[in-house]
Coordinates of C-alpha atoms in Angstrom, one line a residue:
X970 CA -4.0 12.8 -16.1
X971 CA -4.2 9.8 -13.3
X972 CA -7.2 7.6 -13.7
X973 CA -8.4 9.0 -10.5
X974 CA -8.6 12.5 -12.8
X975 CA -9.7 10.8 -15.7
X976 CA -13.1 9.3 -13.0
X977 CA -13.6 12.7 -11.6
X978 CA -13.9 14.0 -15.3
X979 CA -16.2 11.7 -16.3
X980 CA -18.2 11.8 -13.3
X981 CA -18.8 15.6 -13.6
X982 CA -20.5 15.0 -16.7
X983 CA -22.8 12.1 -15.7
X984 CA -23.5 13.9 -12.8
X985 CA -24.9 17.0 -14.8
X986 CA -26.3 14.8 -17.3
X987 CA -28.8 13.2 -14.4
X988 CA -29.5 16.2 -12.6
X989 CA -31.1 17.1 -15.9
X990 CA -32.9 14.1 -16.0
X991 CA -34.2 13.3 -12.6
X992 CA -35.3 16.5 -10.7
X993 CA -33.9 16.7 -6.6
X994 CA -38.0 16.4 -5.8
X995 CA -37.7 12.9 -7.0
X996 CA -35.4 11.5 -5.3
X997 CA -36.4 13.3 -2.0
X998 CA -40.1 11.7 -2.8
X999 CA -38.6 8.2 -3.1
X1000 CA -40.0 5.4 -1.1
X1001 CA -36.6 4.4 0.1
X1002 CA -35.7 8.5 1.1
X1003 CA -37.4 8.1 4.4
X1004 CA -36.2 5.0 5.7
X1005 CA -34.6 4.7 8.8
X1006 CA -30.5 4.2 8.4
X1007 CA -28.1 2.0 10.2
X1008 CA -24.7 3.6 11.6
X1009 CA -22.1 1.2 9.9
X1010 CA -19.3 3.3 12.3
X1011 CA -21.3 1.7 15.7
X1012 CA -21.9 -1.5 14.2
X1013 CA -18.3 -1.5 13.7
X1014 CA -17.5 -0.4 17.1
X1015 CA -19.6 -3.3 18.5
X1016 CA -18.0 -6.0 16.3
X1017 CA -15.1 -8.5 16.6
X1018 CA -14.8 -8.9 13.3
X1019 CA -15.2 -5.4 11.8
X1020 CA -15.6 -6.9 8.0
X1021 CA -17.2 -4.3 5.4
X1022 CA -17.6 -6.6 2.1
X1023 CA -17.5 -5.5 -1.2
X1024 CA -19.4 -5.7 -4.5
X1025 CA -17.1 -4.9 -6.8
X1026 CA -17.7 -6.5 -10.5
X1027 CA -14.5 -4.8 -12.2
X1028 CA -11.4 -1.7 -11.2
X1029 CA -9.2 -0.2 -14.1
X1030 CA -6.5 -2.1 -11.6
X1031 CA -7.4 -5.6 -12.5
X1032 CA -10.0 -5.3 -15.0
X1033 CA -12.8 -7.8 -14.5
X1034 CA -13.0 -9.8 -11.3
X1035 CA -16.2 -11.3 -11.2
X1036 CA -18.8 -10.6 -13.7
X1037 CA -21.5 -13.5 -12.8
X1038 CA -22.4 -13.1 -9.3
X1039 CA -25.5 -11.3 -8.6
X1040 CA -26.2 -8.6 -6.2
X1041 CA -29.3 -10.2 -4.1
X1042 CA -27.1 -13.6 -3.5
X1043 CA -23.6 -11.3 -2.8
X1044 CA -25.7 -9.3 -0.5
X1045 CA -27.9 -12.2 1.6
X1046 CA -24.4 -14.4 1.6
X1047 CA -22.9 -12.0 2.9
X1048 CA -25.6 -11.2 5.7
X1049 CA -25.0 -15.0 6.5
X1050 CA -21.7 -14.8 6.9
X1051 CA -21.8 -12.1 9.6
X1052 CA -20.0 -9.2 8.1
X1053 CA -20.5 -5.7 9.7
X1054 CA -21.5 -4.0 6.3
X1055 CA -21.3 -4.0 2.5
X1056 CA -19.9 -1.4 0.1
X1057 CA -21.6 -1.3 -3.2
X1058 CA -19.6 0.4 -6.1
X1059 CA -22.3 2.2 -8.2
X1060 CA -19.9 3.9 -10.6
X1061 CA -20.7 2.3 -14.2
X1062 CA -17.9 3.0 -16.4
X1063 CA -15.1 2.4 -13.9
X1064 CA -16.3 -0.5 -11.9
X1065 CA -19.0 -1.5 -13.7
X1066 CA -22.0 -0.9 -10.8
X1067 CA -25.1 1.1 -10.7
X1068 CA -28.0 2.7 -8.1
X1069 CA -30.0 -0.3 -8.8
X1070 CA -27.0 -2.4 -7.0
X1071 CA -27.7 -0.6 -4.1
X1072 CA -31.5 -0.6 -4.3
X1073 CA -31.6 -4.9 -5.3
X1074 CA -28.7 -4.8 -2.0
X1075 CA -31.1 -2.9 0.3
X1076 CA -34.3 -5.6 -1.0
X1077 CA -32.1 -8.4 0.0
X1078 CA -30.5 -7.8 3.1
X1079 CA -30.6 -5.9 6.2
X1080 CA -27.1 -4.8 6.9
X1081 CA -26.1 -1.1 6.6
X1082 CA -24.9 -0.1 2.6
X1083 CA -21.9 2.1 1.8
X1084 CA -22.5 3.8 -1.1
X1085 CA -18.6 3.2 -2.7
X1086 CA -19.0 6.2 -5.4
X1087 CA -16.7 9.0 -6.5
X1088 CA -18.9 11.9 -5.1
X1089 CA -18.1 15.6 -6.2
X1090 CA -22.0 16.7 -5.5
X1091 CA -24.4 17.1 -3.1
X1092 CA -26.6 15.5 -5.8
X1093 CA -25.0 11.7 -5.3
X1094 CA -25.6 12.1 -1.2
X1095 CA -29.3 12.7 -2.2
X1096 CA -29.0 9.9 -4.4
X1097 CA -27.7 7.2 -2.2
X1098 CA -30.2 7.9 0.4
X1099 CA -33.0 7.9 -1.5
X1100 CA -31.8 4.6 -3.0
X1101 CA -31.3 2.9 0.3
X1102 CA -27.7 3.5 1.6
X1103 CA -26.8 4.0 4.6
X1104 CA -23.2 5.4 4.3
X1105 CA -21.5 7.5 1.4
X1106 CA -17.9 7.8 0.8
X1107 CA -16.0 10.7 0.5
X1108 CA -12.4 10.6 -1.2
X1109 CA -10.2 13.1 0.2
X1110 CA -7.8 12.5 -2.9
X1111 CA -10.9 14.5 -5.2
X1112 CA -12.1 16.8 -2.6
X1113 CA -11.3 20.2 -1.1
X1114 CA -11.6 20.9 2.6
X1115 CA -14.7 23.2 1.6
X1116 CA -16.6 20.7 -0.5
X1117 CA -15.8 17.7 2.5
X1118 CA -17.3 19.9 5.1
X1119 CA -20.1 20.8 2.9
X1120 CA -21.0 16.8 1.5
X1121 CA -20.7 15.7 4.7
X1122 CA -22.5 18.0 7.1
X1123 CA -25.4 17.6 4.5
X1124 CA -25.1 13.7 4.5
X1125 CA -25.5 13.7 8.5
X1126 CA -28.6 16.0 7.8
X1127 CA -30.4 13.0 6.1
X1128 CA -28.9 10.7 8.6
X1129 CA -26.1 9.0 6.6
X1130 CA -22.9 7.8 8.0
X1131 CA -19.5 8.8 6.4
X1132 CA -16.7 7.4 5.6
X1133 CA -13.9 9.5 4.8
X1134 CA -10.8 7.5 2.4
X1135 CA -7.4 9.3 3.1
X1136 CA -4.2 8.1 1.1
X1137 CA -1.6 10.3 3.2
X1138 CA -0.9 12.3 6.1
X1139 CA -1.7 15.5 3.6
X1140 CA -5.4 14.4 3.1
X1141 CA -6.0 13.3 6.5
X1142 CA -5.2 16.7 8.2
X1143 CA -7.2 18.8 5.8
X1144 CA -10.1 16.4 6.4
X1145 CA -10.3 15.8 10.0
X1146 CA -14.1 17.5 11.5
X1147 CA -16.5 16.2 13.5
X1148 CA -19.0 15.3 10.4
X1149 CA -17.1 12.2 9.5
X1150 CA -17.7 9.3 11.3
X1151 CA -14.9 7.0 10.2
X1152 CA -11.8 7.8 8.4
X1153 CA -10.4 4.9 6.1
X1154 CA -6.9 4.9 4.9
X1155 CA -6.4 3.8 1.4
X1156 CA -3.3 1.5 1.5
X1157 CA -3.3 1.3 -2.7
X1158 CA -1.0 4.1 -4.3
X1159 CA -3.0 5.4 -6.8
X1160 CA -0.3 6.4 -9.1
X1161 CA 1.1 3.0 -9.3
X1162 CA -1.7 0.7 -7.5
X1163 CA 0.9 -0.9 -5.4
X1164 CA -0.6 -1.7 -2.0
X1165 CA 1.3 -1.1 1.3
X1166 CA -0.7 -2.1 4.8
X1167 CA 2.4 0.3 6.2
X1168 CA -0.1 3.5 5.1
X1169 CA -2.3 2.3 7.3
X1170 CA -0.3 1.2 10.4
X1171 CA 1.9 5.2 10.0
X1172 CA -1.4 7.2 9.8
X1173 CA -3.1 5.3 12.9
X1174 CA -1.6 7.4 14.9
X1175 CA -2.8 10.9 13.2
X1176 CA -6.5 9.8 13.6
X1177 CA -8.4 11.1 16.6
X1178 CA -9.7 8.1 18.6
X1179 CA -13.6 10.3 17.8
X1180 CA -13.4 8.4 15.0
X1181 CA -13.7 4.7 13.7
X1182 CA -10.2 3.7 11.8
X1183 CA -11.0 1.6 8.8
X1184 CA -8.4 -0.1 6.6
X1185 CA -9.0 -0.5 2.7
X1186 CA -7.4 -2.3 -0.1
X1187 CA -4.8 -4.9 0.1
X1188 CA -6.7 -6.7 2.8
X1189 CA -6.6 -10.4 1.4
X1190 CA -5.6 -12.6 4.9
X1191 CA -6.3 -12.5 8.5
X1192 CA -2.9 -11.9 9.6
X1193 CA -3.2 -8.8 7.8
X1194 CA -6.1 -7.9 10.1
X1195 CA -4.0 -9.2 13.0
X1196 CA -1.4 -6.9 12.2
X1197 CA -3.7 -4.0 11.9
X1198 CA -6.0 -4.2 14.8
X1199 CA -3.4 -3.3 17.3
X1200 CA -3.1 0.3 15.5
X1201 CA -6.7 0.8 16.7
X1202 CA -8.2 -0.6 13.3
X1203 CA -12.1 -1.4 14.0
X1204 CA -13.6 -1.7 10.1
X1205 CA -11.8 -3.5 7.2
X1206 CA -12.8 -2.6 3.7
X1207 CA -12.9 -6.4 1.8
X1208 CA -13.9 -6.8 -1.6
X1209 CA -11.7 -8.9 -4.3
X1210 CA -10.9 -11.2 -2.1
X1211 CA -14.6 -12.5 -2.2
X1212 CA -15.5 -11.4 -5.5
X1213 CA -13.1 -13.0 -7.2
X1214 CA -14.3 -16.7 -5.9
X1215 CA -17.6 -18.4 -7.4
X1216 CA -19.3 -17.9 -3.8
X1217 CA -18.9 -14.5 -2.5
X1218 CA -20.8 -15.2 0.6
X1219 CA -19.3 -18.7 1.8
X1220 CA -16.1 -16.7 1.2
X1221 CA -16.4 -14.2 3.9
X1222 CA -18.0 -16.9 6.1
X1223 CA -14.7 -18.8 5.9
X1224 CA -12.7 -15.5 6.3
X1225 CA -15.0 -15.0 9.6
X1226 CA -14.6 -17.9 10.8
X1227 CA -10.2 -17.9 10.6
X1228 CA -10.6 -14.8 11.5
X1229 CA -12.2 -16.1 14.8
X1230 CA -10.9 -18.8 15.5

């Protein structure tokens, strides 16, 4: 088994082990269920920048990365700095996150909230909206055609953006529908977590201009955004590159600002 195997195995069981625990009703009667979202895909659209910023606290690719930054501080820094959304990882044993990320995220900022989770259920869509999100990710990689459709049509039901990660031309063309409202391409390899920004820049082409093209992983400079904007790039997924320094915030305002300048 890959590690991406080894997550999806794992998450099957927590996933049955909290549908026993909290009923659907629940989360459907949360305060947080009925809030009005933000479309992270327009934002992006209508941005310069197109910066989605990561909370990430650990990966099984380089173990710990930042362990003492808090949530509220990433989450307002980052608002200051100007970026165009932030993806929170909730999964615990992987990267070590959790819902209440999201929900301490949403108390602390305004900016639209990806939900970065390994969903295989219609269960986690309910779960990120009635904790505050306002986008969910779907992985191609972990999903059949069937079961994207399905997550998807039901996340636009409850007014959540999504985000669809591709890792090859494969995935992309069994994903493509008019429920997604960004594709992202996965440069890491995620049988040997070597990152290539070349995955991106070959499978521009293969995505219908409908939807917003957002780069992930391996994005650590601005020429790398340079180099990918003029393959139609609008959103770029950022998040060791800030983690890793003592001031996640301040670092994405001085990536903004290079990035600018």
């Amino acid at each position: 088994m890959n590690i991406l195997e080894h997550i999806v195995a794992d998450k099957r069981k927590e996933v049955n082990l909290k549908k026993g625990l909290i009923p659907i009703s629940q989360l459907e009667n949360s305060i947080l269920f009925n809030k009005s979202t933000v479309s992270l895909a327009n934002v992006l659209r209508n941005s310069n920048t197109g910066i989605i910023a990561e909370h990430k606290r650990r990966s099984p690719s380089k173990a710990v990365i930042n362990q003492s930054l808090n949530v509220q501080d990433v989450a307002k820094g980052y608002e200051k700095a100007g970026v165009c959304g932030i993806s929170v990882l909730t999964d615990g044993k992987y990267f070590g996150g959790s819902l209440d990320d999201i929900l301490l995220a949403r108390a602390s900022c305004n900016l639209p909230i990806l939900r970065k989770e390994f969903i295989i259920d219609e269960y986690q869509v309910l779960e990120a909206k009635s904790h505050g999100a306002d986008v969910i990710l779907l992985i191609a990689a972990i999903l059949t055609k069937e079961e994207i459709k399905q997550f998807s049509q039901f996340a636009k039901n409850i007014e959540l953006d999504v985000l669809l990660e591709v890792h090859n031309e494969a995935e992309l063309q069994k994903s493509i529908m008019p429920s997604l409202d960004m594709i992202g391409v996965n440069n890491r390899n995620l049988k040997t977590f070597d990152v290539n920004l070349t995955t991106s820049k070959d499978l521009s082409e293969h995505i219908p201009n409908d939807f917003v093209k957002v780069s992930e992983s391996g994005i650590s400079s601005v020429k790398a955004i340079q180099e990918l904007k003029p393959y139609g790039y609008e959103g770029f997924l950022i998040g060791e590159n800030f983690m890793k320094t003592a001031n996640a915030g301040e670092s994405a305002a001085q990536f903004i600002k290079d990035l600018e300048a």
